[in-house]
Amino acid sequence: MNNPRLAVRYAKSLLDLATEKSQLEEVYSDIRFLQDICKSNPDFVALLNSPIISEQKKNTIIDAVTQSRLSPLTISFIKLLGVKNRESNLPEVITAFVDQYYVVKKIHRAKLTTAVPLSDDLKTSFINKIKASNNIDNLDLETSVNDNIIGGFVLEMEGKLVDASIIRDLKDAHKQFQNNDYIHKLR
């Protein structure tokens, strides 16, 4: 069940507690590990959402899946979610925690989509250009490959979109031919 307010509250509580105990980086690492598990294993998320499986059984399965890789603070937090019958909100809490962590650390996010995988040098070049043009220090650049854009790139950052892809150029040219812009200019 989607409940963003609840997720933000729990995430803020965990963030504040981790900061207070000087374990923010350790908890962040745990949360990213849990986020990877949730993204790669839909059965795990289905388990969390199941009203049939008891809290104790869920905790046992979570312990088995994480194999004691989590810090005691993170484990206690997950158990608290179970006691409050909020374990189904764990994926949302994870996302909210990462968002709040980025705000606290002043890390900006960007998503870069290209037609072919980027080399490390080219990725570093993109990061440096984005940092310089936006006057920021920390940037988390997520890259993805979509061969449908044919060439160029699509950059999304903070609600802005820069579409410098070949497919967009082709669509624009097609639209101009559909409108007969060139024929009207000849007359």
C-alpha atoms as one frame of an Amber mdcrd trajectory, in Angstrom:
protein
   0.000   0.000   0.000   1.377   3.411  -0.948   1.776   5.705   2.009   4.423
   8.332   1.254   3.798  10.353   4.421   4.374   7.338   6.618   7.484   6.372
   4.648   8.943   9.870   5.007   8.301   9.879   8.756   9.943   6.507   9.345
  12.848   7.399   7.057  13.399  10.705   8.858  13.359   8.926  12.217  15.973
   6.429  11.034  18.083   9.186   9.502  17.955  11.279  12.685  18.787   8.306
  14.895  21.666   7.212  12.649  23.034  10.765  12.647  22.704  11.007  16.423
  24.587   7.729  16.887  27.220   8.657  14.249  26.246   5.665  12.116  24.774
   7.478   9.126  27.154   6.048   6.513  26.772   2.515   7.873  22.969   2.740
   7.868  23.020   4.273   4.383  25.076   1.322   3.173  22.550  -1.062   4.745
  19.640   0.772   3.145  21.273   0.633  -0.306  21.823  -3.107   0.210  18.133
  -3.541   1.097  17.153  -1.391  -1.886  19.122  -3.668  -4.210  17.369  -6.699
  -2.715  13.931  -5.118  -3.189  14.697  -4.121  -6.792  16.150  -7.472  -7.806
  13.728  -9.763  -6.001   9.984  -9.119  -6.384   9.271 -12.207  -4.274  10.922
 -10.496  -1.306   8.623  -7.482  -1.719   5.629  -9.805  -2.072   6.669 -11.481
   1.186   6.747  -8.102   2.937   3.266  -7.297   1.618   1.751 -10.655   2.576
  -0.795 -10.420   5.401  -0.736 -14.217   5.801   2.905 -14.539   6.872   3.518
 -13.712  10.526   5.885 -10.980  11.733   8.195 -13.593  13.288   8.393 -15.577
  10.051   9.090 -12.397   8.065  11.898 -11.438  10.465  13.402 -14.918  10.103
  13.295 -14.655   6.311  14.741 -11.125   6.347  17.584 -12.356   8.581  18.233
 -15.230   6.184  18.208 -12.965   3.131  20.468 -10.318   4.624  22.737 -12.959
   6.219  23.691 -10.693   9.126  25.107  -8.019   6.769  23.102  -5.267   8.412
  24.116  -3.118  11.357  22.287  -3.612  14.669  20.571  -0.232  14.240  19.133
  -1.198  10.853  18.054  -4.618  12.134  16.287  -2.972  15.091  14.574  -0.567
  12.728  13.294  -3.383  10.502  12.021  -5.241  13.572  10.243  -2.070  14.715
   8.501  -1.905  11.338   7.387  -5.505  11.912   6.071  -4.794  15.405   4.069
  -1.861  14.023   2.809  -4.010  11.081   4.570  -1.645   8.657   7.013  -4.063
   7.002   5.046  -3.756   3.770   6.177  -0.112   3.694   9.882  -1.037   3.788
  10.521  -0.362   0.056   8.899   3.079   0.361  10.839   3.835   3.552  14.055
   2.835   1.794  13.362   5.223  -1.095  12.434   8.047   1.292  15.592   7.431
   3.347  17.835   7.627   0.272  16.083  10.845  -0.823  16.578  12.425   2.601
  20.185  11.228   2.782  20.888  12.964  -0.537  19.359  16.188   0.794  21.443
  16.040   3.976  24.649  15.312   2.037  23.748  17.850  -0.697  24.033  15.230
  -3.418  22.236  15.984  -6.680  20.846  13.259  -8.911  20.915  12.971 -12.660
  19.924  10.212 -15.049  21.754   9.891 -18.348  20.408   7.647 -21.091  22.575
   6.831 -24.096  22.296   4.487 -27.065  25.496   2.625 -26.153  27.224   2.041
 -22.808  29.479   4.887 -21.697  33.182   4.479 -21.115  34.476   5.575 -17.718
  36.226   8.583 -19.287  33.061   9.761 -21.012  31.014   9.273 -17.847  33.569
  11.320 -15.885  33.423  13.996 -18.563  29.608  14.162 -18.297  29.832  14.393
 -14.503  32.360  17.227 -14.682  30.306  19.175 -17.272  27.096  18.778 -15.247
  28.836  19.851 -12.037  30.391  22.895 -13.721  27.232  24.031 -15.506  25.025
  23.665 -12.402  27.620  24.833  -9.856  27.308  21.720  -7.673  29.886  19.646
  -5.812  28.261  16.218  -5.429  26.480  14.384  -8.217  25.065  10.879  -8.443
  24.845  10.054 -12.140  22.712   7.053 -12.990  23.337   5.760 -16.494  21.145
   3.574 -18.632  21.253   2.300 -22.188  18.324   2.592 -24.601  19.227   1.783
 -28.187  15.897   3.244 -29.361  17.337   6.767 -29.087  19.774   5.785 -31.897
  22.472   8.232 -30.759  23.105  11.240 -28.589  21.806  11.329 -25.029  18.864
  12.179 -22.792  19.700  13.849 -19.472  17.180  14.233 -16.655  18.060  16.293
 -13.595  15.910  17.984 -10.974  12.801  18.114 -13.108  14.632  19.268 -16.220
  15.099  17.258 -19.395  17.768  17.720 -22.047  16.926  15.559 -25.039  19.850
  15.577 -27.469  18.967  12.251 -29.043  18.884  11.415 -32.726  15.362   9.985
 -32.439  14.082  13.362 -31.201  15.748  15.127 -34.123  14.153  12.654 -36.524
  10.735  13.153 -34.942  11.119  16.923 -35.190  12.042  16.660 -38.887   9.086
  14.328 -39.491   6.763  16.798 -37.782   8.073  19.639 -39.945   7.459  17.613
 -43.098   3.961  16.730 -41.893   3.200  20.445 -41.416   4.698  21.258 -44.822
   6.761  24.051 -43.282   9.220  23.934 -46.158   6.613  24.134 -48.911   4.991
  27.232 -47.360   8.364  28.969 -47.202   8.996  28.298 -50.921   5.834  30.099
 -52.045
